[in-house]
Amino acid sequence: MIFSSAIKRLCATAVLGWALSGCATTGGANPEDPLQPINRAIFGFNDSFDEFLLKPVAEAYRAALPEPVRAGVTNFFSNIEDVWIGANNLLQGKPEQALQDMLRVVINTIFGIGGVLDVAYDEGLDKHNEDFGQTLGRWGIGSGPYLVLPFFGPSTLRDGVARLGVDNAVDPVWTIDRVSTRNSLYTVRAVNTRAGLLDAARVMEQAALDKYRFVRDAYLQRRRSLIYDGDPPSEPKAKRAAAPDETTVRQPPDFGRDDMRNAATERPANETANLCFEASALFVYPGTGAADDAAVASGAISIR
């Protein structure tokens, strides 16, 4: 009965969001987001799905399991993903990073109890964050329009095709023949990742005057930064001037593992917002891959 009620509320909110999106103005729209009315409707659906279903489960999961256990689950799935991360580093012409990724898999699998412990990190082998969308970006393929995918969350045409067509297809979990086992692993990964982002999501709720625009701008900037390994080329002034869609946001608290401090300054989101995790993880789908591991560990959002 409770589950049925939650589904009804979810559908009602999604329908309302779709209806209201038709009233959205197109004046001053971000040129990277030509499908904003549709994207907003899907964003509302994802937000409702998260609020009524995924978030409560993640909260119960975090309350039931101690942090070391949750960290072990994160490390296990992270170890699985390192294989594809290494392949993408190789495709991007970064053999040294690819070798590090492969060494991480070998070390963590053998000495880290199947990847539950990140022994490689303690040995100086840092975790990388790569996927096929980034590889396509490095190959010079443009991002295309911004998209919000049901359940998958923020994306672009390029990243969406890469994620659905390639990243998910090579996901080791997807190759498991036993459906019940595969779905169980998907569910655990989704809930565990969402549990690691509970604090970050709460801060974002407090920071964003328009959560849709905040997530969109943060996602696009974060993806651009990832493609160029944190050193993206400067955008042409003409392109920046052609995108007047600025959303003023309150700077969220700058908090780490052990402390939280309030901040009250306001900045234009499309100049300064930078989520230190994949924004798509807020509406996580179990096949999207883990967020930046440092961000998952700390739940941190940083606006710079």
Coordinates of C-alpha atoms in Angstrom, one line a residue:
M1 CA 0.0 0.0 0.0
I2 CA 2.8 2.4 0.9
F3 CA 4.7 1.5 -2.3
S4 CA 1.5 2.0 -4.4
S5 CA 0.9 5.4 -2.8
A6 CA 4.5 6.5 -3.5
I7 CA 4.1 5.4 -7.2
K8 CA 0.9 7.5 -7.4
R9 CA 2.6 10.6 -6.0
L10 CA 5.5 10.0 -8.3
C11 CA 3.3 9.9 -11.4
A12 CA 1.3 12.9 -10.3
T13 CA 4.4 15.0 -9.8
A14 CA 5.8 13.9 -13.1
V15 CA 2.6 14.8 -15.0
L16 CA 2.4 18.2 -13.2
G17 CA 6.1 18.8 -14.1
W18 CA 5.3 18.0 -17.8
A19 CA 2.3 20.3 -17.8
L20 CA 4.2 23.2 -16.2
S21 CA 7.1 22.7 -18.6
G22 CA 4.8 23.8 -21.5
C23 CA 4.6 27.2 -19.8
A24 CA 8.4 27.7 -19.7
T25 CA 9.7 30.6 -21.5
T26 CA 12.3 30.1 -24.2
G27 CA 13.7 33.6 -24.0
G28 CA 17.4 33.8 -23.3
A29 CA 17.6 30.0 -23.4
N30 CA 21.0 28.3 -23.2
P31 CA 22.0 27.4 -26.8
E32 CA 23.4 24.1 -25.4
D33 CA 19.9 23.2 -24.1
P34 CA 17.5 23.6 -27.0
L35 CA 15.2 20.9 -25.6
Q36 CA 14.8 22.6 -22.2
P37 CA 11.0 22.2 -21.8
I38 CA 11.2 18.4 -22.4
N39 CA 14.4 18.2 -20.3
R40 CA 12.7 19.9 -17.4
A41 CA 9.8 17.5 -17.5
I42 CA 12.1 14.5 -17.4
F43 CA 14.2 16.2 -14.7
G44 CA 11.0 16.6 -12.6
F45 CA 10.2 12.9 -13.1
N46 CA 13.7 11.9 -12.1
D47 CA 13.6 14.2 -9.1
S48 CA 10.3 12.6 -8.0
F49 CA 11.6 9.1 -8.5
D50 CA 14.6 10.0 -6.3
E51 CA 12.5 11.8 -3.6
F52 CA 9.9 9.1 -3.2
L53 CA 11.8 5.9 -3.9
L54 CA 15.6 6.0 -4.2
K55 CA 16.4 8.5 -1.5
P56 CA 14.4 6.8 1.3
V57 CA 16.0 3.5 0.4
A58 CA 19.4 5.1 0.4
E59 CA 18.8 6.7 3.8
A60 CA 17.7 3.4 5.3
Y61 CA 20.7 1.7 3.7
R62 CA 23.1 4.2 5.2
A63 CA 21.5 3.9 8.6
A64 CA 21.7 0.1 8.5
L65 CA 25.3 -0.3 7.3
P66 CA 28.4 1.2 9.0
E67 CA 30.7 3.4 6.8
P68 CA 33.4 0.7 6.4
V69 CA 30.9 -1.7 4.9
R70 CA 29.6 0.9 2.5
A71 CA 33.1 1.9 1.6
G72 CA 33.9 -1.7 0.8
V73 CA 30.9 -1.9 -1.5
T74 CA 32.0 1.3 -3.3
N75 CA 35.5 -0.1 -3.7
F76 CA 34.2 -3.4 -5.1
F77 CA 32.3 -1.7 -7.9
S78 CA 35.0 0.8 -8.4
N79 CA 37.5 -2.1 -9.0
I80 CA 35.2 -3.6 -11.6
E81 CA 34.9 -0.2 -13.4
D82 CA 38.7 0.2 -13.5
V83 CA 39.0 -2.3 -16.3
W84 CA 36.9 -0.1 -18.7
I85 CA 38.5 3.1 -17.3
G86 CA 41.9 1.7 -18.3
A87 CA 40.6 0.8 -21.8
N88 CA 39.3 4.3 -22.3
N89 CA 42.6 5.8 -21.1
L90 CA 44.3 3.6 -23.8
L91 CA 41.9 4.8 -26.4
Q92 CA 42.6 8.4 -25.5
G93 CA 46.3 7.8 -26.0
K94 CA 47.3 7.8 -22.3
P95 CA 49.1 4.4 -21.9
E96 CA 50.7 5.4 -18.5
Q97 CA 47.3 6.0 -16.9
A98 CA 45.9 2.8 -18.6
L99 CA 48.8 0.8 -17.1
Q100 CA 48.0 2.3 -13.6
D101 CA 44.4 1.3 -14.0
M102 CA 45.3 -2.3 -14.9
L103 CA 47.7 -2.4 -12.0
R104 CA 44.9 -1.2 -9.7
V105 CA 42.7 -4.0 -10.8
V106 CA 45.4 -6.7 -10.3
I107 CA 46.5 -5.3 -6.9
N108 CA 43.0 -4.7 -5.5
T109 CA 41.6 -8.0 -6.8
I110 CA 44.5 -10.1 -5.3
F111 CA 45.4 -8.1 -2.1
G112 CA 42.2 -6.2 -1.6
I113 CA 39.8 -9.1 -1.1
G114 CA 38.4 -8.9 -4.6
G115 CA 38.4 -5.1 -4.6
V116 CA 36.7 -4.5 -1.3
L117 CA 39.9 -2.8 -0.1
D118 CA 41.6 -0.1 -2.2
V119 CA 45.1 -1.3 -1.5
A120 CA 46.4 0.3 -4.7
Y121 CA 45.5 3.8 -3.6
D122 CA 47.6 3.4 -0.5
E123 CA 50.4 2.4 -2.8
G124 CA 50.2 5.6 -4.8
L125 CA 48.0 4.4 -7.7
D126 CA 45.2 7.0 -7.9
K127 CA 41.8 6.3 -9.2
H128 CA 40.9 7.7 -12.6
N129 CA 37.6 8.7 -14.0
E130 CA 37.0 7.9 -17.7
D131 CA 34.2 6.7 -19.9
F132 CA 33.5 6.3 -23.6
G133 CA 31.8 9.7 -23.7
Q134 CA 35.0 11.3 -22.6
T135 CA 36.9 9.3 -25.2
L136 CA 34.6 10.5 -27.9
G137 CA 35.2 14.0 -26.7
R138 CA 39.0 13.6 -26.8
W139 CA 38.6 12.3 -30.4
G140 CA 37.0 15.7 -31.3
I141 CA 33.3 14.6 -31.4
G142 CA 31.1 17.5 -30.1
S143 CA 28.8 17.0 -27.2
G144 CA 25.6 17.9 -29.1
P145 CA 22.5 19.2 -27.2
Y146 CA 22.1 18.7 -23.5
L147 CA 19.7 15.9 -22.6
V148 CA 18.1 14.7 -19.4
L149 CA 17.5 10.9 -19.7
P150 CA 14.8 9.1 -17.6
F151 CA 16.5 7.5 -14.6
F152 CA 20.0 8.2 -16.1
G153 CA 19.8 11.9 -15.5
P154 CA 21.9 14.7 -17.0
S155 CA 23.7 13.9 -20.3
T156 CA 24.4 15.1 -23.8
L157 CA 23.7 13.5 -27.1
R158 CA 27.3 12.3 -27.4
D159 CA 27.5 11.1 -23.7
G160 CA 24.0 9.5 -23.9
V161 CA 24.9 7.4 -27.0
A162 CA 28.2 6.4 -25.4
R163 CA 26.6 5.5 -22.1
L164 CA 23.7 3.5 -23.4
G165 CA 25.4 2.0 -26.4
V166 CA 28.9 1.3 -25.2
D167 CA 29.5 1.8 -21.4
N168 CA 26.6 -0.3 -20.4
A169 CA 27.3 -3.0 -22.9
V170 CA 30.8 -3.5 -21.6
D171 CA 29.7 -3.3 -17.9
P172 CA 30.8 -6.6 -16.3
V173 CA 27.6 -6.7 -14.3
W174 CA 25.6 -6.6 -17.5
T175 CA 27.3 -9.8 -18.8
I176 CA 26.0 -11.8 -15.8
D177 CA 23.5 -14.4 -17.2
R178 CA 21.6 -15.0 -14.1
V179 CA 19.0 -12.2 -14.1
S180 CA 18.3 -12.1 -10.4
T181 CA 22.0 -11.8 -9.6
R182 CA 22.5 -9.1 -12.2
N183 CA 19.5 -7.1 -11.0
S184 CA 20.6 -7.4 -7.4
L185 CA 24.0 -6.1 -8.2
Y186 CA 22.5 -3.2 -10.1
T187 CA 20.3 -2.3 -7.2
V188 CA 23.0 -2.5 -4.6
R189 CA 25.3 -0.3 -6.7
A190 CA 22.5 2.3 -7.3
V191 CA 21.5 2.5 -3.6
N192 CA 25.1 2.5 -2.4
T193 CA 26.1 5.3 -4.7
R194 CA 23.0 7.3 -3.8
A195 CA 23.7 6.8 -0.1
G196 CA 27.2 8.3 -0.6
L197 CA 25.6 11.4 -2.2
L198 CA 23.0 12.2 0.5
D199 CA 24.9 15.0 2.1
A200 CA 26.0 16.5 -1.3
A201 CA 22.4 16.4 -2.6
R202 CA 21.2 18.2 0.6
V203 CA 23.7 21.0 0.2
M204 CA 22.8 21.3 -3.5
E205 CA 19.1 21.7 -2.5
Q206 CA 20.1 24.6 -0.3
A207 CA 22.4 26.2 -2.8
A208 CA 20.5 26.2 -6.0
L209 CA 17.8 28.7 -6.8
D210 CA 16.9 26.7 -9.9
K211 CA 18.1 23.2 -9.4
Y212 CA 17.6 22.2 -13.0
R213 CA 19.9 24.9 -14.3
F214 CA 22.4 24.3 -11.5
V215 CA 22.7 20.6 -12.3
R216 CA 22.8 21.3 -16.0
D217 CA 25.5 23.9 -15.9
A218 CA 27.5 21.9 -13.3
Y219 CA 27.2 18.8 -15.4
L220 CA 28.4 20.5 -18.7
Q221 CA 31.3 22.1 -17.0
R222 CA 32.3 19.0 -15.1
R223 CA 32.2 16.9 -18.3
R224 CA 34.3 19.5 -20.1
S225 CA 36.8 19.4 -17.3
L226 CA 36.9 15.6 -17.3
I227 CA 37.5 15.4 -21.1
Y228 CA 40.5 17.6 -20.8
D229 CA 41.8 16.1 -17.5
G230 CA 41.0 19.3 -15.5
D231 CA 42.6 21.7 -18.0
P232 CA 40.0 22.6 -20.7
P233 CA 40.8 25.2 -23.3
S234 CA 39.2 28.6 -22.9
E235 CA 35.9 28.9 -24.5
P236 CA 35.5 31.6 -27.2
K237 CA 34.2 34.9 -25.8
A238 CA 31.5 34.9 -28.5
K239 CA 30.2 31.5 -27.3
R240 CA 30.0 32.8 -23.7
A241 CA 28.3 35.9 -24.7
A242 CA 25.7 33.9 -26.7
A243 CA 24.6 32.1 -23.6
P244 CA 22.8 34.6 -21.3
D245 CA 21.1 31.8 -19.4
E246 CA 22.8 32.5 -16.0
T247 CA 21.3 31.3 -12.8
T248 CA 22.4 33.0 -9.6
V249 CA 23.1 30.4 -7.0
R250 CA 24.0 30.6 -3.3
Q251 CA 27.4 29.2 -2.7
P252 CA 26.8 26.0 -0.8
P253 CA 28.7 25.2 2.3
D254 CA 32.3 24.2 1.8
F255 CA 32.4 21.0 3.8
G256 CA 34.6 18.0 4.0
R257 CA 34.6 14.8 5.9
D258 CA 34.7 16.3 9.4
D259 CA 33.4 19.8 9.2
M260 CA 30.8 22.0 7.6
R261 CA 30.9 25.7 7.2
N262 CA 28.2 28.0 5.8
A263 CA 28.7 30.4 3.0
A264 CA 26.4 33.2 1.8
T265 CA 28.0 34.6 -1.4
E266 CA 26.2 34.5 -4.7
R267 CA 27.8 33.7 -8.1
P268 CA 26.6 33.0 -11.6
A269 CA 26.3 29.3 -12.0
N270 CA 27.6 29.1 -15.6
E271 CA 30.9 30.8 -14.5
T272 CA 31.6 29.1 -11.2
A273 CA 29.6 26.0 -10.4
N274 CA 31.6 22.9 -10.3
L275 CA 30.2 19.7 -8.8
C276 CA 33.0 17.5 -7.5
F277 CA 31.0 14.5 -8.6
E278 CA 29.0 13.4 -11.7
A279 CA 25.8 15.3 -11.4
S280 CA 24.0 12.4 -13.0
A281 CA 24.7 10.4 -9.8
L282 CA 22.0 12.4 -8.1
F283 CA 19.5 10.5 -10.2
V284 CA 21.6 7.4 -10.4
Y285 CA 21.0 4.5 -12.7
P286 CA 23.0 1.4 -11.8
G287 CA 24.8 1.3 -15.1
T288 CA 26.1 4.8 -15.2
G289 CA 29.3 4.1 -13.4
A290 CA 30.6 5.5 -10.1
A291 CA 31.1 9.1 -9.4
D292 CA 34.5 10.6 -8.8
D293 CA 35.7 8.4 -5.9
A294 CA 36.9 11.3 -3.8
A295 CA 33.6 13.0 -4.1
V296 CA 31.7 9.8 -3.2
A297 CA 33.9 9.3 -0.2
S298 CA 33.4 12.9 1.1
G299 CA 30.1 13.8 -0.4
A300 CA 31.6 17.1 -1.3
I301 CA 30.3 19.8 -3.6
S302 CA 32.7 22.6 -4.4
I303 CA 31.9 25.8 -6.2
R304 CA 34.9 27.7 -7.4

